[in-house]
Short mmCIF file of C-alpha atoms and ligand atoms in Angstrom, two decimals:
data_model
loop_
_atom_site.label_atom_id
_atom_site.label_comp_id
_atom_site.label_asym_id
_atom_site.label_seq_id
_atom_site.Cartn_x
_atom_site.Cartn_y
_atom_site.Cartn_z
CA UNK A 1 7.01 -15.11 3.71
CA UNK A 2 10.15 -14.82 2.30
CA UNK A 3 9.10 -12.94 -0.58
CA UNK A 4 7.19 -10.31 1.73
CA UNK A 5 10.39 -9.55 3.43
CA UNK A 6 12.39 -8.87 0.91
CA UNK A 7 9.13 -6.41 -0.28
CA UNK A 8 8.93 -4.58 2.47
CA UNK A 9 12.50 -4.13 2.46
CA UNK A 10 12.48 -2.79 -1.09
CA UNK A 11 9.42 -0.51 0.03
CA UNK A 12 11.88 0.91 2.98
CA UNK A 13 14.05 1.77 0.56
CA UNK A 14 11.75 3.88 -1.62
CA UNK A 15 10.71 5.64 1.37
CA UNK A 16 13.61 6.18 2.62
CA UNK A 17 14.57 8.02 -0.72
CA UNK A 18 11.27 10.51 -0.30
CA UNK A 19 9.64 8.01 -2.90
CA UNK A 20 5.53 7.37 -2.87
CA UNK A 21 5.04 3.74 -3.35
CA UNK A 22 1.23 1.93 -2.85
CA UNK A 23 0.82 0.34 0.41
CA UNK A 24 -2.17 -2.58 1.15
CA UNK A 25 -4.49 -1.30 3.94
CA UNK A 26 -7.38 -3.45 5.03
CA UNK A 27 -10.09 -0.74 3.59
CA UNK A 28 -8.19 0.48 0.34
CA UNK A 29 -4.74 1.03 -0.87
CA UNK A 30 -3.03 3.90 0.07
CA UNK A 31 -0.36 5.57 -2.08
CA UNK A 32 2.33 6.18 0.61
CA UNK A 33 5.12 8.68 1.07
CA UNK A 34 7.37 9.70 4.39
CA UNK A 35 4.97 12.30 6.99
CA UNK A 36 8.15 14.19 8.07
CA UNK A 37 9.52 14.87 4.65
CA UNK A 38 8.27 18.05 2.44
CA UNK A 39 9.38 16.32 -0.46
CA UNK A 40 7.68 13.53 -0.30
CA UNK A 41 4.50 14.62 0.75
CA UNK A 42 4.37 16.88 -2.20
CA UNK A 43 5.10 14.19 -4.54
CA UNK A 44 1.66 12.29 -3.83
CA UNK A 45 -0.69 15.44 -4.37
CA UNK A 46 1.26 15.82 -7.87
CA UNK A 47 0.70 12.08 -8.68
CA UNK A 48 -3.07 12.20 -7.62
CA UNK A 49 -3.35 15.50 -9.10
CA UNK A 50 -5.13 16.38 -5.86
CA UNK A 51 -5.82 20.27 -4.83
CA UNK A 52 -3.26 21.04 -1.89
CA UNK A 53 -6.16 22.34 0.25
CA UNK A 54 -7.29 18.37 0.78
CA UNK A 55 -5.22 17.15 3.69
CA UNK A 56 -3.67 13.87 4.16
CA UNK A 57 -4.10 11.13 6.36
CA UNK A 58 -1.41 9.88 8.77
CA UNK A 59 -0.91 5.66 9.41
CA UNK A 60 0.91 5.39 12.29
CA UNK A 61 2.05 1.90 14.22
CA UNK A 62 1.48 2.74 18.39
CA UNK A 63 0.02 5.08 19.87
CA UNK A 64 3.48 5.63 20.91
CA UNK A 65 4.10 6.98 17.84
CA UNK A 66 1.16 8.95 17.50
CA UNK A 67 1.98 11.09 20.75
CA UNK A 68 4.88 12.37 19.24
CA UNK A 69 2.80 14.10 16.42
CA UNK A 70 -0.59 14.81 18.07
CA UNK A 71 -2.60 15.59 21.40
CA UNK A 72 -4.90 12.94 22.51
CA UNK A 73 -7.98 13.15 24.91
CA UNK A 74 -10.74 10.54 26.61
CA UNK A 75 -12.65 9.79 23.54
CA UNK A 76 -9.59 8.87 21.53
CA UNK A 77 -8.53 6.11 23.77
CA UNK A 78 -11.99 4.91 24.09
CA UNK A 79 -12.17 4.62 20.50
CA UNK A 80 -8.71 3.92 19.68
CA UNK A 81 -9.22 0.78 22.49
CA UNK A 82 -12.43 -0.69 21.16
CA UNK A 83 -11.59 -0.04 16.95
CA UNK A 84 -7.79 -0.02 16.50
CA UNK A 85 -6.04 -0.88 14.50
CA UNK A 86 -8.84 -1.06 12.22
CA UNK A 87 -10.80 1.04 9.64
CA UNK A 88 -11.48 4.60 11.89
CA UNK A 89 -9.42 7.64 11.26
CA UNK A 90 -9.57 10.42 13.53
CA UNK A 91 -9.37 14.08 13.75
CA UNK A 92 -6.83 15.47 15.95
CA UNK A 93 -4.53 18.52 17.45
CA UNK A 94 -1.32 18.19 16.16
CA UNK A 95 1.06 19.04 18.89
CA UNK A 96 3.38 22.49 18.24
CA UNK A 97 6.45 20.48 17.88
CA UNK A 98 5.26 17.63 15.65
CA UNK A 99 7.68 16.88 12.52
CA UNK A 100 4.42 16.16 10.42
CA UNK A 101 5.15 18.42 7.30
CA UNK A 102 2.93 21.24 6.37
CA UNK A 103 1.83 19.84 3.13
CA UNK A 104 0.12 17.15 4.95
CA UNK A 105 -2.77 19.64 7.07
CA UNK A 106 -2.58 22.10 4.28
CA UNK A 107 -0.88 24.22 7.28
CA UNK A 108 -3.51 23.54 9.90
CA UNK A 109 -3.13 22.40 13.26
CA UNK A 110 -5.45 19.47 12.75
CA UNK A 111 -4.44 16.56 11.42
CA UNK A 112 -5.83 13.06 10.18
CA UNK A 113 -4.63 9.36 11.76
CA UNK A 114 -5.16 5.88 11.72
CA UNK A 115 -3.38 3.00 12.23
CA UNK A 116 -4.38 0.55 9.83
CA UNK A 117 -4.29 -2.87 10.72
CA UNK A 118 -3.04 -4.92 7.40
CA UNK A 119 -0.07 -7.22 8.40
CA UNK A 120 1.92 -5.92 5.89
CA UNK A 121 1.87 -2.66 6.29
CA UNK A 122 1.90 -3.01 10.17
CA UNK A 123 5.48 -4.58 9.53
CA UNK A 124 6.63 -2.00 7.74
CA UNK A 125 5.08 1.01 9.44
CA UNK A 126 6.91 -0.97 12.52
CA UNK A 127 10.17 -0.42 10.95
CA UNK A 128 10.06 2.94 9.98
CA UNK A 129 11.24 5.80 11.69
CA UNK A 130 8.51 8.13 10.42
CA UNK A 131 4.61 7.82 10.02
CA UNK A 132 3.30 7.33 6.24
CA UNK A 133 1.09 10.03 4.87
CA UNK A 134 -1.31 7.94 2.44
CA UNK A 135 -4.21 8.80 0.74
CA UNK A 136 -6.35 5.85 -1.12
CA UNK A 137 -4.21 5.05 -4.21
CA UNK A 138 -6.78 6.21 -6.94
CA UNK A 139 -6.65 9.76 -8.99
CA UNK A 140 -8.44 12.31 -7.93
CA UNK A 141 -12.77 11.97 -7.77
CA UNK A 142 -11.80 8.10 -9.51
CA UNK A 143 -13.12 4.70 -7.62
CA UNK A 144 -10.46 3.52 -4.37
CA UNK A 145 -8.17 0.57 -4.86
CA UNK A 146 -8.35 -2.53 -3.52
CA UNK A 147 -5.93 -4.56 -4.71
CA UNK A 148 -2.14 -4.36 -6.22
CA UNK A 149 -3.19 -4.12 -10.18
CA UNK A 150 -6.13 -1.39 -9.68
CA UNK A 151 -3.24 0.42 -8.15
CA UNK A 152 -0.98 0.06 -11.39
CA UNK A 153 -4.15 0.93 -13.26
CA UNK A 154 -4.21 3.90 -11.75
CA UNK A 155 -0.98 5.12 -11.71
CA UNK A 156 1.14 2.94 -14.23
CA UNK A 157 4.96 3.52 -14.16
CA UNK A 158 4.20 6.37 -12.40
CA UNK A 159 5.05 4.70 -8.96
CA UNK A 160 7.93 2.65 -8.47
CA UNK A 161 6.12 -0.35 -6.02
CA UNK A 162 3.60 -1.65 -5.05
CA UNK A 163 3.54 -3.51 -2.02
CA UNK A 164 1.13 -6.48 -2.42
CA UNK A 165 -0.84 -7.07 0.49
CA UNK A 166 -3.53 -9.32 -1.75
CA UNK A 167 -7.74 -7.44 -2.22
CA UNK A 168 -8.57 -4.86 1.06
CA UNK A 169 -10.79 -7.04 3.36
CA UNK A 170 -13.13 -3.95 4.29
CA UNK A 171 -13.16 -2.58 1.39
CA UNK A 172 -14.18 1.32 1.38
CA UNK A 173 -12.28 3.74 3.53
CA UNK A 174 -12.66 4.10 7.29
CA UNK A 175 -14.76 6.17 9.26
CA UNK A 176 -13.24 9.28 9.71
CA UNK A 177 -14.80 10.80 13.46
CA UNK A 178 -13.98 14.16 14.46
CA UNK A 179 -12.86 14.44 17.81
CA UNK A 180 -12.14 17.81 18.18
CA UNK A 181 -14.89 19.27 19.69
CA UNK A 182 -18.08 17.39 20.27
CA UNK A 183 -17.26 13.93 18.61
CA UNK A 184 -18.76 13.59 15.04
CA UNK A 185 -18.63 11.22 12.28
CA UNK A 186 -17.31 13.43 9.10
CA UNK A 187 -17.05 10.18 6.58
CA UNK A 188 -18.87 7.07 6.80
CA UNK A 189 -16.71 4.35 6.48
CA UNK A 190 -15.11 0.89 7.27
CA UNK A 191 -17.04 1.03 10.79
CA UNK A 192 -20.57 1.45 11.06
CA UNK A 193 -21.87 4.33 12.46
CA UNK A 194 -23.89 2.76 14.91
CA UNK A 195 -21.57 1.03 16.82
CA UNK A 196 -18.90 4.23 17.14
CA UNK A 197 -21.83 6.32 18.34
CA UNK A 198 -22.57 3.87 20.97
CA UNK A 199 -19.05 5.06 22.74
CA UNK A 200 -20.74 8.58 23.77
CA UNK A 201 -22.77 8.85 26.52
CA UNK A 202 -25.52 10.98 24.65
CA UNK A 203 -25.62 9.53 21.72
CA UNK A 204 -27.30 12.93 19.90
CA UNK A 205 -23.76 13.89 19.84
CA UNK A 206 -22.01 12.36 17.10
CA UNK A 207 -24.86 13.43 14.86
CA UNK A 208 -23.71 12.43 11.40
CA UNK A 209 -24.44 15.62 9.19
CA UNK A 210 -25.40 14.09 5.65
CA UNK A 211 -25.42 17.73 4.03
CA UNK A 212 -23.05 19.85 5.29
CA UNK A 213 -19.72 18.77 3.51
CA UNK A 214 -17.15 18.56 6.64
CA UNK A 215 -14.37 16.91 5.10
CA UNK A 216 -12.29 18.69 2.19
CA UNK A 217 -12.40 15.45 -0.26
CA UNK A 218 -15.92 14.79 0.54
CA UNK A 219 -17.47 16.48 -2.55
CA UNK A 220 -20.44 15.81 -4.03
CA UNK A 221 -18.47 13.61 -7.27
CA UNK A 222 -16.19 11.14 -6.00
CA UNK A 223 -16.01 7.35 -6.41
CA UNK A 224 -16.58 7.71 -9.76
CA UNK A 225 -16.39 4.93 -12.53
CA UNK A 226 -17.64 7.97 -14.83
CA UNK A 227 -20.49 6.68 -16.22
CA UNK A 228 -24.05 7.06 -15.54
CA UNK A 229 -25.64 5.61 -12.41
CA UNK A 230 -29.26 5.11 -11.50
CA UNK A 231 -30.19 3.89 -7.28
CA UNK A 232 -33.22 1.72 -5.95
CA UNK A 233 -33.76 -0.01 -9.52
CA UNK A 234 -36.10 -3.14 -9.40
CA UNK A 235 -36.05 -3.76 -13.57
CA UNK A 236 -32.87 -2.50 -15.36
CA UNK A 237 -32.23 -1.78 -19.24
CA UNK A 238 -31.10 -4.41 -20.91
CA UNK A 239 -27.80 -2.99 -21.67
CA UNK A 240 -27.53 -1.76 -18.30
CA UNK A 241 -25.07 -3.49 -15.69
CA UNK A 242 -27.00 -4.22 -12.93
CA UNK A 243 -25.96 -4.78 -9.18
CA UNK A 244 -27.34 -6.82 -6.88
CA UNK A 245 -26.97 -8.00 -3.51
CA UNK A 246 -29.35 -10.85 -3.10
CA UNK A 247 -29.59 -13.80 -5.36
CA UNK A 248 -31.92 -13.91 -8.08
CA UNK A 249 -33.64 -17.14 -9.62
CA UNK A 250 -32.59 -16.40 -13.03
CA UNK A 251 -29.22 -15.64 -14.27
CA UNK A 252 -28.16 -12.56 -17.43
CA UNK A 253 -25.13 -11.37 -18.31
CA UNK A 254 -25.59 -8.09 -16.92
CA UNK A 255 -26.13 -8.73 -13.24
CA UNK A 256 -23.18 -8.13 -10.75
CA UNK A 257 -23.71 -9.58 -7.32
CA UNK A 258 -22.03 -7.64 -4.41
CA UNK A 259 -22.84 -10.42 -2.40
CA UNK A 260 -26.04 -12.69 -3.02
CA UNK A 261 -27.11 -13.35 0.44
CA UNK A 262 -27.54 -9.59 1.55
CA UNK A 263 -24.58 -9.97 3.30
CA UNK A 264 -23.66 -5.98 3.68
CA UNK A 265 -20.20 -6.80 4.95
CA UNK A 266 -19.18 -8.98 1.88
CA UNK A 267 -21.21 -6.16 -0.59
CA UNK A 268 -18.73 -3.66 1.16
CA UNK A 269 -15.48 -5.55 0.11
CA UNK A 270 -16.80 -6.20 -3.51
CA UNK A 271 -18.20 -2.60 -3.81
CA UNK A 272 -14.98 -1.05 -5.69
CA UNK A 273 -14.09 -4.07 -7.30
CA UNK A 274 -17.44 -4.72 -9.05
CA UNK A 275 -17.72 -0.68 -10.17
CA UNK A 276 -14.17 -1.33 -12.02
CA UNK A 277 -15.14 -4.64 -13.51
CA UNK A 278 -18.23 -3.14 -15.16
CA UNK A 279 -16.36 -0.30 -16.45
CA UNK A 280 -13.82 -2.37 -17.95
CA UNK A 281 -16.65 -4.06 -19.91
CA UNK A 282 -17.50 -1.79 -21.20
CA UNK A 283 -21.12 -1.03 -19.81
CA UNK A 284 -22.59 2.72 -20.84
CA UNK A 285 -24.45 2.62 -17.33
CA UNK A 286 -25.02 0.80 -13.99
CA UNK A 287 -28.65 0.27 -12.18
CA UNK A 288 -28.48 -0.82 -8.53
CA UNK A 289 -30.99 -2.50 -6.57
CA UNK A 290 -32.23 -0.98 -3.31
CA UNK A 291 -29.45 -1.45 -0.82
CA UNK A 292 -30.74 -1.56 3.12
CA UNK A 293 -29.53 1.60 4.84
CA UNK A 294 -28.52 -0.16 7.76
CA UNK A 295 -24.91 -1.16 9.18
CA UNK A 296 -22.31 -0.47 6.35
CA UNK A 297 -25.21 -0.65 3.85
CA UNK A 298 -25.39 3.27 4.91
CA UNK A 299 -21.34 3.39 3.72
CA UNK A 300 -22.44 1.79 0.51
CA UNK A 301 -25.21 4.12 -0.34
CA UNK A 302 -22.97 7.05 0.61
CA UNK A 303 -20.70 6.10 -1.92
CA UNK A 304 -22.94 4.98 -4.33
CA UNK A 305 -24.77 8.61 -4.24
CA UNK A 306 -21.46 10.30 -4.82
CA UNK A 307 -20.50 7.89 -7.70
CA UNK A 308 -24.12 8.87 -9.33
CA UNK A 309 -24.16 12.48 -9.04
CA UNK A 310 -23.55 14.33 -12.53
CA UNK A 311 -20.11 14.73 -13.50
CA UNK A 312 -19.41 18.49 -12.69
CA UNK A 313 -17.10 21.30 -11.06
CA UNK A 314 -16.49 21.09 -7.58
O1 TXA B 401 -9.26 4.07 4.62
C1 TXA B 401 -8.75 5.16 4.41
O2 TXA B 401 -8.98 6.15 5.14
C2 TXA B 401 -7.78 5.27 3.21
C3 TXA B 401 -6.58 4.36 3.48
C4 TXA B 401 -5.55 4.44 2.40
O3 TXA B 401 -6.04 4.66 4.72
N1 TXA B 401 -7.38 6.62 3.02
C5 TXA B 401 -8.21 7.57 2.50
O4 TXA B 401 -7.60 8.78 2.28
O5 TXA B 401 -9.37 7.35 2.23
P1 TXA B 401 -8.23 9.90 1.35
O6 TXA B 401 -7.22 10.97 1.28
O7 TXA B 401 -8.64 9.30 0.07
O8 TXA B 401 -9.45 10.41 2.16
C6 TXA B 401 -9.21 11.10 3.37
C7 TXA B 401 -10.27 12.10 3.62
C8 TXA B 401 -10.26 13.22 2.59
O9 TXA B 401 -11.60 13.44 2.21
C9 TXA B 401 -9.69 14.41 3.34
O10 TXA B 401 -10.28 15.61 2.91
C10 TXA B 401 -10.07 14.09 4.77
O11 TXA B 401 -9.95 12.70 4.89
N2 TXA B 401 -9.15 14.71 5.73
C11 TXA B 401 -7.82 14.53 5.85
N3 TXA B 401 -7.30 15.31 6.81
C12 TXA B 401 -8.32 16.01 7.35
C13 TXA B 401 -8.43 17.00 8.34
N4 TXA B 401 -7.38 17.41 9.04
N5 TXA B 401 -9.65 17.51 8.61
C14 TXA B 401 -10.73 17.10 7.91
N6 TXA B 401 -10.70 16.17 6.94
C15 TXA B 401 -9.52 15.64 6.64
MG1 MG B 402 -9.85 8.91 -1.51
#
């Protein structure tokens, strides 16, 4: 306890000097700079080496806070009541006189939020006197982090601090839902879709458009442990990694168990963990077994199918 104070005071302080540091969030870690400041801002597209057309999202502490920035309708409290804080982002106005900088929207009047709900980073988004731009700690297109040392993986000396909130309990990132316009989930997520499109009264309305790529950093190659990845495999090569999600009789060094009772939840958590792993041993390509496309198995496979697609220009 003690040791987490005197933390989050030392992430203040990098903050408060227009430093990015990486912050834990229940679905991945973010790498975190000050929403108000220019300076800042830009310093996490340079670290990511992220184009400066992808926007940002916003963590924010109360919707108190959030007012300030954006314009809120219906929808958003019914969501923001039943799911926050938790793993949803949403789509907003941003209000004419919000101090969000311009780096963050790419200069658009819409604008991401969520307000994660990690102790940690509640405490310290409670403190400060600005919202934290933060997208998932990782570079560009590479697989999210999930705990302290796949942030300093990433990044190295690089970043100053870490803050170490222990592995994300979700995961993947949250579901990012559109609410500008008819309500529509843009990124599966943290939340399954299901239960968010229960919240609209016809539920044809939150369609969730697999094709059509809504969401800047949605492109087809993201996730990626950069190596080959084959879907729906019942008998893998032997020098294949395989995954699994349900426990097999027999035991070989290959196999990787998400979870081993089918548990989609627990495969969730372990999804970015497990892709690391097998690319730190060194595998030359992963098989996966057929993963239900129900619940957050449908966030798994959505990740999955980016992480396989053929390394190329986007
Ligand atoms: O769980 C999460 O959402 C994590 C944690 C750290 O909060 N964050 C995260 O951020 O996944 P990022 O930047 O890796 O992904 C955010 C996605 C990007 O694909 C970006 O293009 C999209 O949200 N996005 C941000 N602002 C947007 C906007 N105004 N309109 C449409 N899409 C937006
Ligand atoms: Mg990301």
């Amino acid at each position: 306890m003690k040791n987490n104070l005197s933390n989050i005071k030392k992430a203040i302080n990098y903050l408060n000097n227009n430093e990015c540091i990486g912050i834990p969030t229940e679905t991945v870690y973010g790498l975190a700079a000050n929403a108000y400041s220019d300076k800042a801002t830009l310093k996490i597209f340079n670290l990511k080496k992220r184009p400066k057309k992808n926007p940002l999202i916003v963590h924010y502490y109360s919707l108190d806070d959030l007012k300030k920035d954006c314009l809120i309708d219906f929808n958003f409290l019914k969501l923001y009541k039943k799911f926050c804080p938790g793993p949803i982002s949403f789509i907003l106005k941003l209000k004419r006189n919000s101090y969000i900088s311009k780096n963050v929207t790419n200069n658009n009047k819409m604008i991401a939020v969520r307000f994660p709900s990690h102790k940690l980073t509640r405490n310290l988004l409670k403190v400060l006197k600005y919202p934290l731009a933060a997208p998932s700690a990782n570079l560009s297109k590479q697989i999210s982090p999930v705990s302290k040392s796949d942030v300093v993986e990433e990044f190295g000396k690089k970043i100053k601090f870490v803050l170490d909130g222990g592995q994300s309990k979700v995961g993947v990132e949250s579901t990012i839902v559109n609410l500008i316009g008819k309500p529509k989930i843009l990124r599966l997520g943290g939340i399954e879709r299901k239960s968010i499109e229960k919240f609209f009264i016809n539920k044809n309305k939150t369609k969730y458009k697999k094709k059509k790529i809504v969401v800047p950093g949605q492109g087809k190659v993201h996730y990626s442990p950069g190596i080959p990845i084959r879907l729906n495999v019942k008998y893998p090569k032997n020098n294949e990694a395989y995954i699994l999600i349900k426990e097999r009789k027999f035991s070989e060094d290959n196999f990787y168990y998400l979870s081993k009772k089918k548990n989609l939840k627990e495969a969730a958590k372990n999804l970015y963990k497990t892709l690391r792993i097998i690319k730190k041993n060194k595998f030359k390509s992963i098989a996966v077994e057929k993963i239900p496309n129900l619940g957050l198995g449908e966030t798994i496979n959505d990740r999955l199918i980016r992480a396989s697609k053929k390394l190329c220009k986007i």
